[in-house]
XYZ file of C-alpha atoms in Angstrom:
435
model
C -72.588 24.971 9.006
C -69.604 24.113 6.382
C -70.047 20.002 7.191
C -73.689 20.729 6.835
C -73.465 22.100 3.349
C -70.837 19.757 1.881
C -73.413 16.729 3.161
C -76.449 18.534 1.277
C -74.552 19.286 -1.929
C -72.605 15.673 -2.097
C -74.749 13.020 -0.525
C -72.680 9.921 0.540
C -73.126 7.920 -3.055
C -72.022 10.730 -4.787
C -69.204 11.608 -2.395
C -68.083 8.065 -2.879
C -67.867 8.379 -6.591
C -65.867 11.726 -6.395
C -63.272 10.216 -4.203
C -62.904 6.921 -6.577
C -62.544 9.435 -9.531
C -59.861 11.559 -7.839
C -57.769 8.265 -6.918
C -58.049 7.016 -10.406
C -56.737 10.213 -11.572
C -53.710 10.034 -9.088
C -52.957 6.427 -9.861
C -52.864 6.973 -13.540
C -50.396 9.756 -13.314
C -48.221 7.614 -10.997
C -48.263 4.634 -13.446
C -47.436 6.905 -16.091
C -44.282 8.485 -13.970
C -42.896 4.992 -13.453
C -43.209 3.888 -16.775
C -41.655 7.232 -18.145
C -38.405 6.798 -15.836
C -38.243 2.953 -16.346
C -37.745 3.481 -20.145
C -34.809 5.826 -19.308
C -33.027 3.406 -16.808
C -31.306 1.196 -19.303
C -30.136 4.255 -20.934
C -28.868 5.981 -17.706
C -27.029 2.315 -16.822
C -25.208 2.315 -20.184
C -23.864 5.687 -19.327
C -22.345 4.186 -16.204
C -20.911 1.098 -17.749
C -19.551 2.953 -21.005
C -15.755 2.863 -21.289
C -15.979 6.669 -22.925
C -18.322 8.390 -20.597
C -17.418 11.727 -22.107
C -18.753 10.602 -25.451
C -22.078 9.769 -23.983
C -25.000 11.955 -22.908
C -28.412 11.415 -21.439
C -31.514 11.344 -23.713
C -32.851 14.969 -24.184
C -36.158 16.262 -23.014
C -37.903 18.961 -25.065
C -37.694 22.348 -23.495
C -39.868 25.093 -24.322
C -37.285 27.901 -23.111
C -33.448 27.439 -23.402
C -32.003 26.169 -20.000
C -27.959 25.776 -19.400
C -27.147 22.038 -19.345
C -25.343 20.649 -16.714
C -22.295 18.779 -17.666
C -22.672 14.965 -16.577
C -19.008 14.066 -17.536
C -17.211 14.962 -14.473
C -19.825 12.951 -12.315
C -19.819 10.041 -14.379
C -16.012 9.848 -14.776
C -15.703 10.194 -11.157
C -18.093 7.152 -10.530
C -16.072 4.982 -13.168
C -12.795 6.189 -11.673
C -13.834 4.707 -8.493
C -15.304 1.698 -9.938
C -12.090 1.029 -11.954
C -10.246 1.521 -8.506
C -12.520 -0.936 -6.921
C -11.806 -3.737 -9.578
C -8.291 -3.058 -10.300
C -5.666 -5.435 -9.238
C -2.564 -3.397 -8.666
C -0.200 -6.178 -8.289
C -1.015 -8.076 -11.342
C 1.053 -6.255 -14.122
C 4.235 -5.969 -16.279
C 7.143 -3.720 -16.102
C 7.046 -1.648 -19.191
C 9.580 0.949 -20.702
C 9.386 4.448 -19.216
C 11.330 6.990 -21.327
C 10.994 9.781 -19.027
C 12.826 7.998 -16.176
C 12.380 8.617 -12.451
C 11.145 11.772 -10.608
C 14.363 12.485 -8.867
C 17.966 11.405 -8.870
C 20.725 11.274 -6.668
C 21.984 14.879 -7.169
C 18.162 16.107 -6.699
C 17.938 14.083 -3.409
C 20.609 14.086 -0.813
C 18.780 11.938 1.646
C 19.760 8.694 0.172
C 21.699 6.433 2.379
C 25.031 5.496 0.970
C 24.465 1.620 0.473
C 21.443 2.308 -1.806
C 23.187 5.388 -3.696
C 23.834 3.007 -6.772
C 24.810 5.838 -9.289
C 27.110 7.787 -6.839
C 28.662 4.342 -5.895
C 29.565 3.995 -9.298
C 27.006 1.515 -10.971
C 27.826 1.957 -14.583
C 24.211 0.850 -16.374
C 21.302 2.992 -16.224
C 18.515 1.061 -18.135
C 17.168 -0.250 -14.720
C 15.903 3.387 -14.240
C 13.619 3.435 -17.310
C 10.879 1.067 -16.352
C 7.416 1.722 -14.606
C 4.844 -0.754 -13.231
C 1.823 -1.020 -15.265
C -1.320 -3.072 -13.865
C -3.235 -4.920 -16.589
C -6.551 -3.892 -15.356
C -6.329 -0.325 -15.050
C -3.911 2.704 -15.624
C -1.343 3.626 -12.616
C -0.373 7.187 -12.892
C 3.102 8.354 -11.468
C 3.063 9.596 -8.026
C 2.053 13.414 -7.847
C 3.837 14.712 -4.679
C 2.069 18.117 -4.933
C -1.372 16.185 -4.718
C -0.043 13.920 -2.242
C 1.290 16.625 0.100
C -2.001 18.927 -0.151
C -3.949 15.743 0.676
C -1.780 15.111 3.701
C -1.850 18.436 5.161
C -1.812 18.003 9.053
C -1.349 14.210 8.897
C 1.359 11.856 10.179
C 2.509 8.658 8.407
C 4.889 5.774 9.688
C 6.610 3.144 7.894
C 7.480 0.734 10.567
C 9.555 -2.680 9.835
C 13.235 -3.597 8.895
C 15.773 -1.730 6.440
C 13.631 -2.476 3.436
C 10.861 -0.144 5.159
C 13.602 2.364 5.740
C 14.597 1.958 1.700
C 11.007 2.679 0.922
C 10.739 5.541 3.330
C 13.725 6.956 1.512
C 12.007 6.639 -1.885
C 8.912 8.595 -0.603
C 10.943 11.391 1.009
C 13.078 11.853 -2.043
C 9.832 11.923 -4.467
C 8.242 14.574 -1.943
C 11.634 16.534 -1.684
C 10.708 17.709 -5.234
C 8.098 19.811 -3.790
C 9.658 20.863 -0.441
C 12.921 19.876 1.391
C 11.898 17.842 4.438
C 13.311 18.575 7.838
C 14.932 15.853 9.861
C 13.397 16.618 13.218
C 14.372 13.287 15.085
C 16.761 10.378 14.739
C 17.964 7.760 17.139
C 21.459 7.069 17.817
C 22.250 4.912 14.825
C 19.946 6.893 12.421
C 17.700 3.913 11.922
C 14.546 5.533 13.255
C 14.015 9.022 11.979
C 10.946 11.493 11.400
C 10.959 14.383 8.589
C 8.671 17.114 8.634
C 7.424 19.200 5.676
C 6.722 22.371 7.317
C 4.277 23.966 4.496
C 1.986 21.206 5.000
C 2.560 20.314 8.829
C 2.997 16.523 7.250
C 5.410 14.353 9.039
C 6.833 11.120 7.706
C 8.463 8.553 10.572
C 10.401 5.459 9.895
C 10.488 3.154 12.762
C 13.001 0.288 12.565
C 11.432 -2.987 14.240
C 12.586 -5.742 12.151
C 10.574 -8.391 13.985
C 7.632 -6.054 14.979
C 8.025 -8.053 18.529
C 10.361 -7.630 21.249
C 13.791 -8.629 20.236
C 17.377 -8.744 21.695
C 19.630 -8.447 18.780
C 23.274 -9.183 18.952
C 24.933 -8.184 15.852
C 27.391 -5.767 14.616
C 27.151 -2.727 11.915
C 27.917 -5.442 8.986
C 25.183 -7.966 10.180
C 27.570 -10.408 11.886
C 26.005 -12.027 14.840
C 27.415 -12.952 18.251
C 24.627 -14.867 19.359
C 20.958 -15.925 18.506
C 18.023 -13.366 18.735
C 16.144 -13.567 21.834
C 12.706 -13.103 20.410
C 9.511 -12.492 22.598
C 6.590 -13.746 20.643
C 4.036 -12.446 23.384
C 5.207 -8.729 23.421
C 5.107 -6.296 20.593
C 8.151 -3.944 20.034
C 7.158 -0.826 22.039
C 9.165 1.468 19.645
C 6.058 1.336 17.420
C 3.418 0.032 19.633
C 3.393 2.938 21.941
C 2.976 5.474 19.333
C 0.741 3.585 17.018
C -2.171 5.597 17.444
C -0.294 9.036 16.873
C -0.292 8.079 13.120
C -2.975 8.697 10.499
C -1.374 6.444 8.180
C 0.867 3.476 8.521
C 2.741 0.705 6.433
C 3.887 -2.076 8.655
C 5.690 -4.952 7.387
C 8.472 -7.714 8.259
C 9.853 -10.777 7.126
C 13.403 -11.740 6.231
C 14.851 -11.332 9.865
C 12.549 -14.313 11.024
C 15.159 -16.409 8.777
C 17.966 -15.651 11.519
C 19.017 -17.935 14.435
C 16.725 -17.140 17.296
C 15.565 -18.431 20.558
C 11.747 -18.083 21.218
C 10.135 -16.848 24.316
C 6.789 -16.606 25.791
C 5.593 -15.626 29.223
C 9.380 -15.412 29.881
C 9.726 -19.004 29.273
C 11.711 -20.572 26.326
C 9.395 -22.412 23.619
C 12.413 -23.707 21.492
C 14.441 -22.194 18.861
C 15.368 -21.823 15.059
C 18.786 -23.020 13.786
C 20.390 -23.310 17.270
C 22.267 -26.787 16.957
C 24.431 -25.966 20.030
C 21.735 -25.430 22.436
C 19.532 -28.431 23.650
C 16.387 -26.953 22.595
C 13.542 -27.898 20.332
C 13.780 -26.795 16.801
C 10.519 -25.102 16.120
C 11.357 -23.563 12.584
C 11.187 -19.809 11.558
C 7.764 -20.564 10.262
C 6.255 -21.258 13.662
C 7.779 -17.911 14.944
C 6.800 -15.807 11.897
C 2.839 -16.983 12.170
C 2.852 -16.443 15.805
C 4.274 -12.945 15.688
C 2.017 -12.081 12.790
C -1.005 -13.166 14.543
C 0.080 -10.888 17.700
C 0.662 -7.935 15.412
C -2.367 -8.167 13.203
C -4.934 -8.808 16.296
C -3.510 -5.586 17.909
C -4.125 -3.741 14.532
C -7.736 -5.051 13.940
C -8.899 -4.545 17.566
C -6.899 -1.016 18.116
C -9.669 1.272 17.180
C -7.376 2.912 14.808
C -9.456 5.561 12.684
C -6.778 5.928 9.962
C -5.687 3.693 7.304
C -3.028 0.641 7.907
C -1.103 -1.348 5.239
C 0.361 -4.539 5.748
C 3.121 -4.698 3.067
C 4.317 -8.155 2.246
C 7.866 -8.962 2.093
C 10.203 -8.392 -1.082
C 12.246 -11.416 -2.326
C 16.071 -11.099 -2.682
C 17.562 -12.081 -6.167
C 21.034 -13.528 -5.085
C 22.197 -16.090 -7.753
C 25.269 -18.433 -7.742
C 25.250 -18.219 -3.911
C 23.892 -16.312 -1.022
C 24.889 -13.191 0.484
C 27.359 -14.841 2.534
C 28.670 -17.390 -0.143
C 29.374 -15.108 -3.015
C 26.019 -14.706 -4.526
C 25.492 -11.916 -7.254
C 22.897 -10.057 -8.993
C 24.274 -8.691 -12.243
C 21.093 -8.547 -14.305
C 20.288 -5.203 -16.051
C 16.847 -5.865 -17.152
C 13.501 -6.835 -15.781
C 12.358 -10.389 -16.354
C 9.200 -11.840 -17.526
C 6.788 -13.710 -15.295
C 8.092 -17.399 -14.628
C 11.533 -16.876 -15.846
C 12.995 -17.039 -12.316
C 11.461 -19.078 -9.596
C 10.777 -17.599 -6.112
C 12.882 -19.260 -3.490
C 11.449 -21.879 -1.479
C 11.794 -20.019 1.759
C 10.334 -16.830 0.468
C 7.364 -18.596 -0.601
C 6.927 -20.022 2.922
C 6.941 -16.296 4.027
C 4.552 -15.178 1.502
C 1.918 -18.111 2.259
C 2.035 -17.249 5.937
C 1.500 -13.612 5.486
C -1.305 -14.079 3.297
C -2.939 -16.537 5.367
C -2.756 -14.406 8.603
C -3.783 -11.349 6.613
C -6.734 -13.055 5.179
C -7.960 -13.899 8.802
C -7.200 -10.538 10.106
C -8.705 -8.650 7.382
C -12.303 -10.115 8.327
C -11.855 -9.312 11.814
C -10.919 -5.441 10.864
C -14.102 -5.267 8.750
C -16.195 -6.201 11.650
C -14.288 -3.860 13.938
C -14.497 -0.746 11.488
C -10.638 -0.868 11.155
C -9.261 0.021 7.563
C -6.500 -2.636 7.134
C -5.323 -3.219 3.525
C -2.887 -5.475 2.005
C 0.077 -4.215 -0.250
C 1.555 -7.179 -2.041
C 4.803 -6.180 -3.622
C 6.277 -9.705 -3.681
C 5.431 -10.606 -7.236
C 6.036 -7.228 -8.814
C 9.544 -7.120 -7.089
C 10.244 -10.799 -8.167
C 10.490 -9.602 -11.710
C 13.164 -6.950 -11.155
C 16.480 -8.646 -10.290
C 18.096 -5.892 -11.966
C 16.952 -3.121 -9.279
C 19.616 -4.039 -6.518
C 22.828 -2.324 -5.446
C 24.953 -5.512 -6.152
C 28.265 -4.496 -5.875
C 27.511 -0.987 -5.840
C 26.506 -0.792 -2.122
C 29.873 0.480 -1.798
C 31.725 3.363 -3.300
C 33.383 2.541 -6.745
C 33.953 -1.090 -5.537
C 36.254 -2.153 -8.539
C 38.165 1.301 -8.684
C 41.490 -0.176 -7.658
C 40.946 -3.697 -8.798
C 38.777 -4.975 -11.385
C 38.606 -8.421 -10.076
C 38.147 -7.253 -6.368
C 35.949 -9.952 -4.307
C 32.946 -7.841 -3.440
C 29.915 -8.577 -1.195
C 26.806 -8.096 -3.170
C 23.666 -6.503 -1.893
C 20.864 -8.414 -3.855
C 18.200 -7.615 -1.180
C 17.598 -3.827 -0.802
C 16.829 -1.479 -3.855
C 18.776 1.216 -5.642
C 17.620 4.703 -5.275
C 15.888 5.818 -7.579
C 14.843 2.324 -8.688
C 11.866 -0.152 -8.793
C 10.851 0.716 -5.181
C 9.745 4.263 -6.316
C 6.738 2.370 -8.276
C 5.583 1.051 -4.805
C 4.511 4.708 -4.067
C 2.419 4.931 -7.310
C 0.323 2.032 -5.956
C 0.292 3.398 -2.400
C -1.005 6.752 -3.273
C -3.570 5.498 -5.551
C -5.004 3.223 -2.878
C -5.089 6.121 -0.532
C -6.891 8.559 -3.157
C -9.319 5.798 -3.959
C -9.960 4.584 -0.313
């Protein structure tokens, strides 16, 4: 009955006209809506691009009754911060004066190893403490230990590599100890591998000494004097870190300088050749051969590991021996940072760096395909500008106390604590916070 009624009231032609009228009204309304919002889009875009988002507001619409306005600044500010972080090159910048100085000192942190405790060992100058790293494209806040520990509740970190990695881990532990004193829950016999826990946050930080990252038999004493070449297996990862790799949420891995040592290279239990072994009847392959091969193995493991956390590959850091090497009277007596180009990076250091960057570039593309979060922290250039930051003769306790002209071995490779290495943590925290 109802259908018959509509057919009588609206014959076919009239119904057609009625439908056309409705469609016309609908499309006119839609066109008006599109044109209206299109006219606003350039103004919305300008908010996102403005360097002063707190001074920019969206156009106001007329309101018939007062409605509380939502504050757009935090959202826009967050977007701009994220965009800035994505664009920022943290590793291109300058060392600028920092009158406030370091966040800790050798009195507030009793975890500094003696060879890096420059102030306790009698280093007389203090200017090297009052600089901070400033990227040219963005601001770099000082590391906030409270914020870091809150973000890292129930997380585990590992710093894997040689003694520079251990140096770096001490810096991080000293900064965090301003909030809570860590508990040493593990150490190996030589105290080269350690793990600290921050009980209130259930946060752990491990340092794993693995100077080659691949399996190695090292024959040297506590002073670094070798009795034989290193036996280096380029097809086997060092199990000290590889076996517990998936236990960590965040990892910083690095290597480098140890590959310059005399070594015999193995693969499938067969000798391939060596580096710097003139007394042996072996093919000289060079350290660059072994370094590239080892990095390929390590990075392939990382990018195919299905690790769900964040892994950093840290580039090596250059030494600053002048007028000789560590074994031939080299020193590092500078007391202030240098400018870019003032001191040339050594040829061997350049070779290491080129290999690192090339192999990381290949690995990063694979990591992206596999969903592995693998990032580069390239501290080589910013460290090159701090020849003043090493212990030098003050790796020993008051080396000139008895004789002002004493012949003392200098350490121009490791870093004083506190010192320039603390800025590494400023950068790493920003990379963690900004994804």
